[in-house]
Coordinates of C-alpha atoms and ligand atoms in Angstrom, one line a residue:
M1 CA 60.9 128.4 116.0
S2 CA 61.9 125.5 113.8
A3 CA 65.3 125.4 112.0
S4 CA 65.3 125.5 108.2
P5 CA 66.1 122.2 106.5
L6 CA 69.6 123.3 105.6
S7 CA 70.3 124.8 109.0
P8 CA 73.7 123.8 110.3
E9 CA 72.1 123.7 113.7
Y10 CA 69.4 121.1 113.0
I11 CA 70.8 119.0 115.9
K12 CA 72.3 120.9 118.8
I13 CA 74.1 119.2 121.6
R14 CA 74.7 121.8 124.4
H15 CA 77.1 121.4 127.2
A16 CA 76.5 117.6 127.5
H17 CA 77.9 116.1 130.7
R18 CA 77.8 112.4 131.7
Q19 CA 79.7 110.9 134.6
F20 CA 79.9 107.2 135.5
I21 CA 80.8 105.8 138.9
T22 CA 82.7 102.6 138.4
P23 CA 82.2 99.5 140.6
E24 CA 85.7 100.3 142.0
G25 CA 84.5 103.7 143.2
G26 CA 86.2 105.8 140.5
I27 CA 84.6 108.6 138.5
I28 CA 84.7 108.6 134.7
N29 CA 83.8 111.8 132.8
A30 CA 82.5 109.9 129.8
L31 CA 81.2 113.2 128.3
D32 CA 82.8 116.4 129.6
D33 CA 81.1 119.5 128.2
I34 CA 80.4 118.4 124.7
S35 CA 78.8 121.1 122.5
L36 CA 78.2 120.4 118.8
S37 CA 75.8 121.5 116.0
I38 CA 75.0 119.3 113.1
A39 CA 73.2 120.0 109.8
Q40 CA 70.1 118.1 108.7
S41 CA 71.7 116.1 105.9
E42 CA 75.2 115.8 107.2
F43 CA 77.4 112.8 107.5
I44 CA 79.3 113.4 110.7
T45 CA 81.7 111.0 112.3
L46 CA 82.7 110.6 116.0
L47 CA 86.3 109.4 116.0
G48 CA 88.5 108.7 118.9
P49 CA 90.3 106.0 120.9
S50 CA 88.5 103.3 122.9
G51 CA 86.7 104.8 126.0
C52 CA 86.6 108.4 124.7
G53 CA 82.8 108.6 124.9
K54 CA 81.6 107.8 121.4
T55 CA 79.0 105.2 122.3
T56 CA 77.8 107.2 125.4
L57 CA 77.1 110.2 123.2
L58 CA 75.1 108.1 120.7
K59 CA 73.2 106.5 123.5
I60 CA 72.3 109.8 124.9
V61 CA 71.1 111.1 121.5
A62 CA 69.1 107.9 121.0
G63 CA 67.6 108.1 124.5
F64 CA 69.2 104.9 125.9
E65 CA 71.2 106.9 128.4
E66 CA 70.6 110.1 130.3
L67 CA 72.5 113.4 130.6
D68 CA 73.7 114.6 134.0
S69 CA 73.4 118.2 132.6
G70 CA 73.1 119.8 129.2
D71 CA 70.6 119.6 126.5
I72 CA 69.9 118.1 123.0
L73 CA 67.7 120.0 120.6
L74 CA 66.3 118.5 117.4
D75 CA 64.9 121.0 115.0
G76 CA 64.7 123.6 117.8
Q77 CA 63.0 121.3 120.3
S78 CA 64.6 119.7 123.3
I79 CA 64.4 115.9 123.1
I80 CA 65.9 114.8 126.4
Q81 CA 62.5 114.3 128.1
Q82 CA 61.3 112.1 125.2
P83 CA 61.6 108.3 125.6
A84 CA 63.8 106.5 123.1
H85 CA 60.9 105.1 121.1
K86 CA 59.3 108.5 120.6
R87 CA 62.5 110.1 119.2
P88 CA 62.8 110.3 115.3
V89 CA 66.1 108.5 115.7
N90 CA 67.3 105.0 114.9
T91 CA 70.5 103.2 115.8
V92 CA 72.5 100.5 114.0
F93 CA 74.9 98.7 116.2
Q94 CA 78.2 96.9 115.6
S95 CA 76.5 93.6 116.3
Y96 CA 73.5 93.9 114.0
A97 CA 71.3 91.8 116.3
L98 CA 68.8 90.5 113.7
F99 CA 66.1 88.2 115.1
P100 CA 67.5 84.8 114.0
H101 CA 64.1 83.0 113.8
M102 CA 62.5 85.7 111.7
T103 CA 62.8 86.0 107.9
V104 CA 64.6 89.0 106.4
G105 CA 61.2 90.5 105.5
D106 CA 59.9 90.2 109.1
N107 CA 63.1 91.6 110.5
V108 CA 62.9 94.6 108.3
G109 CA 59.2 95.1 108.7
Y110 CA 59.3 94.6 112.5
G111 CA 58.9 98.3 113.4
L112 CA 56.0 98.7 111.0
D113 CA 54.3 95.7 112.4
I114 CA 54.6 97.1 115.9
A115 CA 53.2 100.4 114.6
K116 CA 50.3 98.4 113.0
V117 CA 50.9 99.7 109.5
N118 CA 48.6 97.9 107.1
K119 CA 50.0 94.8 105.3
I120 CA 50.0 96.3 101.7
E121 CA 51.9 99.4 102.8
R122 CA 54.2 97.4 105.1
N123 CA 55.2 95.0 102.3
Q124 CA 55.8 97.8 99.9
R125 CA 58.0 99.7 102.3
V126 CA 59.9 96.5 103.2
A127 CA 60.6 96.0 99.5
E128 CA 61.7 99.6 99.1
A129 CA 64.0 99.5 102.1
L130 CA 65.6 96.3 100.9
N131 CA 66.0 97.8 97.4
M132 CA 67.8 100.8 98.9
V133 CA 70.4 98.6 100.5
G134 CA 70.8 96.5 97.3
L135 CA 69.0 93.4 98.6
S136 CA 65.8 93.1 96.6
G137 CA 63.8 89.8 96.6
I138 CA 65.3 88.1 99.7
E139 CA 62.4 88.7 102.1
Q140 CA 61.9 85.0 102.7
R141 CA 65.4 84.1 103.8
L142 CA 66.6 83.7 107.3
P143 CA 69.5 85.8 108.6
S144 CA 71.7 82.6 108.9
Q145 CA 71.3 82.2 105.1
L146 CA 73.1 85.5 104.5
S147 CA 76.7 86.7 104.5
G148 CA 77.9 89.2 107.2
G149 CA 77.7 92.1 104.7
Q150 CA 74.2 91.1 103.7
Q151 CA 73.1 90.9 107.4
Q152 CA 74.6 94.3 108.0
R153 CA 72.5 95.7 105.1
V154 CA 69.4 94.0 106.5
A155 CA 70.1 95.8 109.8
L156 CA 70.4 99.1 107.9
A157 CA 67.1 98.5 106.0
R158 CA 65.4 97.8 109.4
A159 CA 66.8 101.1 110.7
I160 CA 65.7 103.2 107.8
I161 CA 62.2 101.7 107.2
N162 CA 60.4 104.0 109.6
R163 CA 62.1 107.1 108.0
P164 CA 64.0 108.4 110.9
K165 CA 65.3 112.0 110.8
L166 CA 68.6 110.9 112.3
L167 CA 70.4 107.6 112.0
L168 CA 73.1 106.7 114.5
L169 CA 75.6 104.1 113.5
D170 CA 77.9 102.6 116.2
E171 CA 80.9 101.0 114.4
P172 CA 78.5 99.2 112.0
L173 CA 81.3 97.9 109.8
S174 CA 83.8 96.7 112.3
A175 CA 82.7 93.0 112.0
L176 CA 83.3 92.9 108.2
D177 CA 86.5 92.0 106.4
K178 CA 88.5 94.7 104.7
N179 CA 87.1 94.4 101.1
L180 CA 83.5 94.2 102.2
R181 CA 84.1 97.1 104.6
L182 CA 85.4 99.3 101.8
Q183 CA 82.4 98.4 99.7
M184 CA 80.0 99.1 102.5
Q185 CA 81.6 102.5 103.2
L186 CA 80.7 103.6 99.7
E187 CA 77.3 102.1 99.9
L188 CA 76.6 103.8 103.2
K189 CA 77.7 107.2 101.9
N190 CA 75.4 106.8 98.9
L191 CA 72.5 105.7 101.0
Q192 CA 73.0 108.8 103.2
S193 CA 72.9 111.1 100.3
E194 CA 69.8 109.3 98.8
L195 CA 67.9 109.6 102.1
G196 CA 69.1 113.1 102.7
I197 CA 69.0 112.6 106.5
C198 CA 71.7 113.1 109.1
F199 CA 74.0 110.1 109.9
I200 CA 76.1 110.2 113.1
F201 CA 78.6 107.5 112.5
V202 CA 81.1 106.1 115.1
T203 CA 84.4 104.6 114.3
H204 CA 87.9 104.4 115.7
D205 CA 89.3 103.8 112.2
Q206 CA 90.8 107.0 111.0
E207 CA 90.8 106.1 107.3
E208 CA 87.1 105.2 107.4
A209 CA 86.4 108.6 109.0
L210 CA 88.4 110.5 106.4
T211 CA 86.7 108.6 103.5
M212 CA 83.1 108.9 104.6
S213 CA 82.5 112.1 106.5
D214 CA 81.4 115.6 105.7
R215 CA 82.9 116.5 109.1
I216 CA 84.8 114.6 111.8
V217 CA 84.6 115.2 115.5
V218 CA 87.7 114.0 117.3
L219 CA 87.0 113.0 120.9
N220 CA 89.5 112.3 123.6
G221 CA 88.7 111.6 127.2
G222 CA 85.1 112.8 126.9
K223 CA 86.1 116.2 125.3
I224 CA 86.1 117.4 121.8
E225 CA 89.7 117.9 120.5
Q226 CA 88.6 119.3 117.1
V227 CA 85.7 119.4 114.7
G228 CA 86.4 119.9 111.0
S229 CA 86.2 118.6 107.5
P230 CA 88.5 115.6 106.8
D231 CA 90.9 117.9 105.0
E232 CA 91.1 120.3 108.0
I233 CA 91.5 117.5 110.5
Y234 CA 94.3 115.9 108.4
H235 CA 96.2 119.0 107.2
T236 CA 95.6 121.5 110.0
P237 CA 95.2 119.6 113.3
K238 CA 94.7 121.9 116.2
T239 CA 96.4 119.7 118.8
E240 CA 99.2 117.1 118.9
F241 CA 96.6 114.5 119.8
V242 CA 94.7 115.0 116.6
A243 CA 97.9 115.1 114.5
K244 CA 99.1 111.8 116.0
F245 CA 95.7 110.1 115.9
I246 CA 95.0 110.9 112.2
G247 CA 97.5 109.5 109.8
E248 CA 101.2 109.0 110.1
S249 CA 103.0 112.0 111.5
N250 CA 106.4 113.4 112.4
I251 CA 106.2 115.9 115.3
L252 CA 109.1 118.1 116.1
S253 CA 109.3 120.4 119.1
G254 CA 110.9 123.7 118.6
I255 CA 111.1 127.5 119.3
V256 CA 110.4 130.2 116.8
I257 CA 113.7 132.0 116.4
N258 CA 113.0 134.2 113.4
K259 CA 109.8 135.6 111.9
S260 CA 109.0 137.6 108.8
E261 CA 105.7 138.5 107.2
T262 CA 105.5 135.3 105.3
E263 CA 107.7 132.8 107.1
I264 CA 109.0 131.5 110.4
E265 CA 112.2 129.8 111.3
V266 CA 112.0 127.2 114.1
D267 CA 114.9 125.7 116.0
C268 CA 114.3 122.1 116.8
N269 CA 117.1 121.1 119.1
G270 CA 119.8 122.2 116.7
L271 CA 117.9 121.7 113.4
T272 CA 116.4 124.8 111.7
L273 CA 113.1 124.3 109.9
H274 CA 111.1 126.8 107.8
S275 CA 107.3 127.1 107.7
F276 CA 104.9 129.5 106.0
D277 CA 102.5 129.1 108.9
T278 CA 103.1 132.5 110.6
K279 CA 100.6 132.3 113.4
P280 CA 103.2 131.5 116.1
E281 CA 105.0 134.5 117.7
L282 CA 108.7 135.0 117.9
G283 CA 110.0 133.0 120.9
E284 CA 106.9 130.7 121.1
E285 CA 107.3 127.0 121.6
V286 CA 105.7 125.1 118.8
K287 CA 105.2 121.6 117.6
L288 CA 105.8 121.1 113.9
L289 CA 103.9 118.5 112.0
L290 CA 105.5 117.0 108.9
R291 CA 103.6 114.2 107.3
P292 CA 105.9 111.4 105.8
E293 CA 104.3 111.9 102.3
H294 CA 105.4 115.5 102.3
L295 CA 109.1 114.5 102.2
S296 CA 111.0 113.6 99.1
L297 CA 114.4 112.3 98.1
T298 CA 114.6 114.9 95.3
P299 CA 114.9 118.6 95.9
N300 CA 111.9 120.8 95.4
D301 CA 112.4 123.3 92.6
H302 CA 111.4 126.4 94.6
E303 CA 112.7 125.6 98.0
G304 CA 115.9 123.9 97.1
A305 CA 118.5 123.3 99.7
R306 CA 117.1 125.3 102.6
A307 CA 114.1 122.9 103.1
Q308 CA 116.0 119.7 103.8
L309 CA 116.9 117.3 106.6
T310 CA 119.4 114.6 107.0
M311 CA 118.1 111.2 108.2
K312 CA 120.1 108.2 109.1
L313 CA 118.2 105.3 107.6
N314 CA 117.4 102.4 110.0
Q315 CA 114.7 100.5 108.2
T316 CA 112.9 100.4 104.9
V317 CA 109.4 98.8 104.6
F318 CA 107.8 98.1 101.3
I319 CA 104.0 98.7 101.5
G320 CA 102.8 98.0 98.0
T321 CA 103.0 101.3 96.1
D322 CA 105.4 103.1 98.4
Y323 CA 108.4 102.6 100.7
Q324 CA 108.3 103.7 104.3
L325 CA 111.7 104.9 105.4
H326 CA 112.3 105.0 109.2
G327 CA 115.4 106.5 110.8
E328 CA 116.8 109.2 113.0
L329 CA 117.5 112.9 112.4
Q330 CA 120.8 114.6 113.4
N331 CA 119.1 115.8 116.7
G332 CA 118.4 112.2 117.6
Q333 CA 114.7 112.3 116.9
S334 CA 112.9 109.3 115.2
F335 CA 111.6 110.3 111.8
S336 CA 109.9 108.7 108.8
A337 CA 109.3 109.4 105.2
L338 CA 107.2 107.9 102.4
T339 CA 108.6 107.5 98.9
R340 CA 107.8 105.9 95.6
K341 CA 110.3 103.6 93.9
T342 CA 113.6 105.4 93.8
N343 CA 117.1 105.3 92.3
T344 CA 118.6 106.4 95.6
P345 CA 120.1 103.3 97.3
L346 CA 118.2 102.6 100.5
V347 CA 121.0 101.1 102.6
N348 CA 120.5 100.8 106.4
G349 CA 122.9 103.0 108.2
S350 CA 123.3 105.4 105.3
E351 CA 122.5 109.1 105.5
L352 CA 119.6 110.3 103.3
T353 CA 118.8 113.9 102.4
L354 CA 115.1 114.5 102.7
Y355 CA 113.5 117.5 101.1
Y356 CA 110.3 118.9 102.6
Q357 CA 107.7 121.3 101.3
V358 CA 107.8 124.4 103.4
N359 CA 104.1 125.0 102.7
A360 CA 103.2 121.5 104.1
L361 CA 104.9 122.2 107.4
H362 CA 102.0 122.9 109.9
T363 CA 102.6 124.3 113.4
I364 CA 100.6 123.3 116.5
P365 CA 100.9 125.9 119.3
S366 CA 102.2 124.8 122.6
K367 CA 100.3 126.0 125.7
K368 CA 103.2 128.0 127.2
K369 CA 105.6 130.5 125.8
S370 CA 109.3 130.1 126.0
T371 CA 111.4 132.7 127.9
K372 CA 114.4 132.1 125.7
G373 CA 114.8 132.6 122.0
H374 CA 113.6 136.2 121.6
I375 CA 115.7 138.1 119.1
Ligands
ATP401 N1 77.4 102.1 132.4 C1 78.7 102.4 132.6 N2 79.2 102.4 133.9 C2 80.5 102.8 134.1 N3 81.3 103.3 133.2 C3 80.9 103.3 131.9 C4 79.5 102.9 131.6 N4 79.4 103.1 130.2 C5 80.5 103.6 129.8 N5 81.4 103.8 130.8 C6 82.8 104.3 130.7 O1 82.7 105.6 130.0 C7 83.8 105.8 129.1 C8 83.2 106.0 127.7 O2 82.6 104.8 127.3 P1 82.1 104.6 125.8 O3 81.4 103.3 125.7 O4 81.3 105.8 125.4 O5 83.5 104.6 124.9 P2 83.7 104.5 123.4 O6 84.4 105.7 122.9 O7 82.4 104.0 122.7 O8 84.8 103.3 123.3 P3 84.9 102.0 122.3 O9 85.7 102.5 121.1 O10 85.8 101.0 123.1 O11 83.6 101.5 122.0 C9 84.6 104.5 129.2 O12 85.7 104.8 130.1 C10 83.7 103.5 129.8 O13 84.4 102.5 130.6
MG402 MG1 81.8 102.3 121.7

């Protein structure tokens, strides 16, 4: 039975495993039991450090690489036996690899020429595809007569012309300069909603992932660390790896020493912090995540003095709109905060009082429970 167009399970990756034997004789688990369901018109991003398996997963979906075990279903049908050219999937790579001796029109129309689509329809669809990527009327130019951003758009036009159900994009913007990259991020997002098809986008740039995605899949060492909306991934990371990988973070280790219905108190090596995140048990070891932007040099009206920390300031960095303050807490831990222009003097070596929002303090459970601290 076929999935409905809005089914969140349009694409199902089931227990995907892929190992590589390296020339040195080592074994790499490039994909280690990946299971993931994706909706038909979703913009989903694979995010993770170099070597975590992003490209391997895309290649397997595209059909350029095989699974050791597991399955991939598209609209209810397994596609792993289908050769790459039969899958309704196209890929855009980092190096857009246009044919240099062919005009833009011939590059974009290449797939239709191979499929022997008649000239009139072919030319019309080339014009449509170029129009979708904002490049009307440049069919006669050669790739060398275009900027990097324009070439990337031609590669996109070439990838969408045969109307794939799924577009795979492997770091397609990484060769572009920052401004062009930001512009292309918005254009890609618009293109995806216009086409209404699924984009699986790969990046190792966290900001890019947060800006563009409906959901983000954070990968680490061939495994999924977390799948969620950009908001969930940023504000409620499930693991320390995700908390550190996405955005700036202060992570404090501690033990829950007090717990009420609405609040916990955590001892972090002599410092007591409060959180409204009451999932951890009394006596449990936890990691606390406190983002630098959730700290302030002025007290919070509701929480006042109890939600504060003292930091010895070591360094102030001006980053345009804000100041990054780097220093050390009383328990010796490195710490940072972000603040707008302030009347508080920022003198290295001075002690600053930092106020935090209790509701912004998120806990990440540790694997093991502590034996001490029960009260
Ligand atoms: N053909 C291969 N033979 C051996 N090892 C491979 C092969 N292809 C990939 N690997 C290894 O598998 C792991 C995953 O590689 P992959 O290319 O999927 O990483 P990635 O997340 O795309 O990294 P990057 O961000 O650097 O592009 C890496 O450790 C890589 O060295
Ligand atoms: Mg890669």
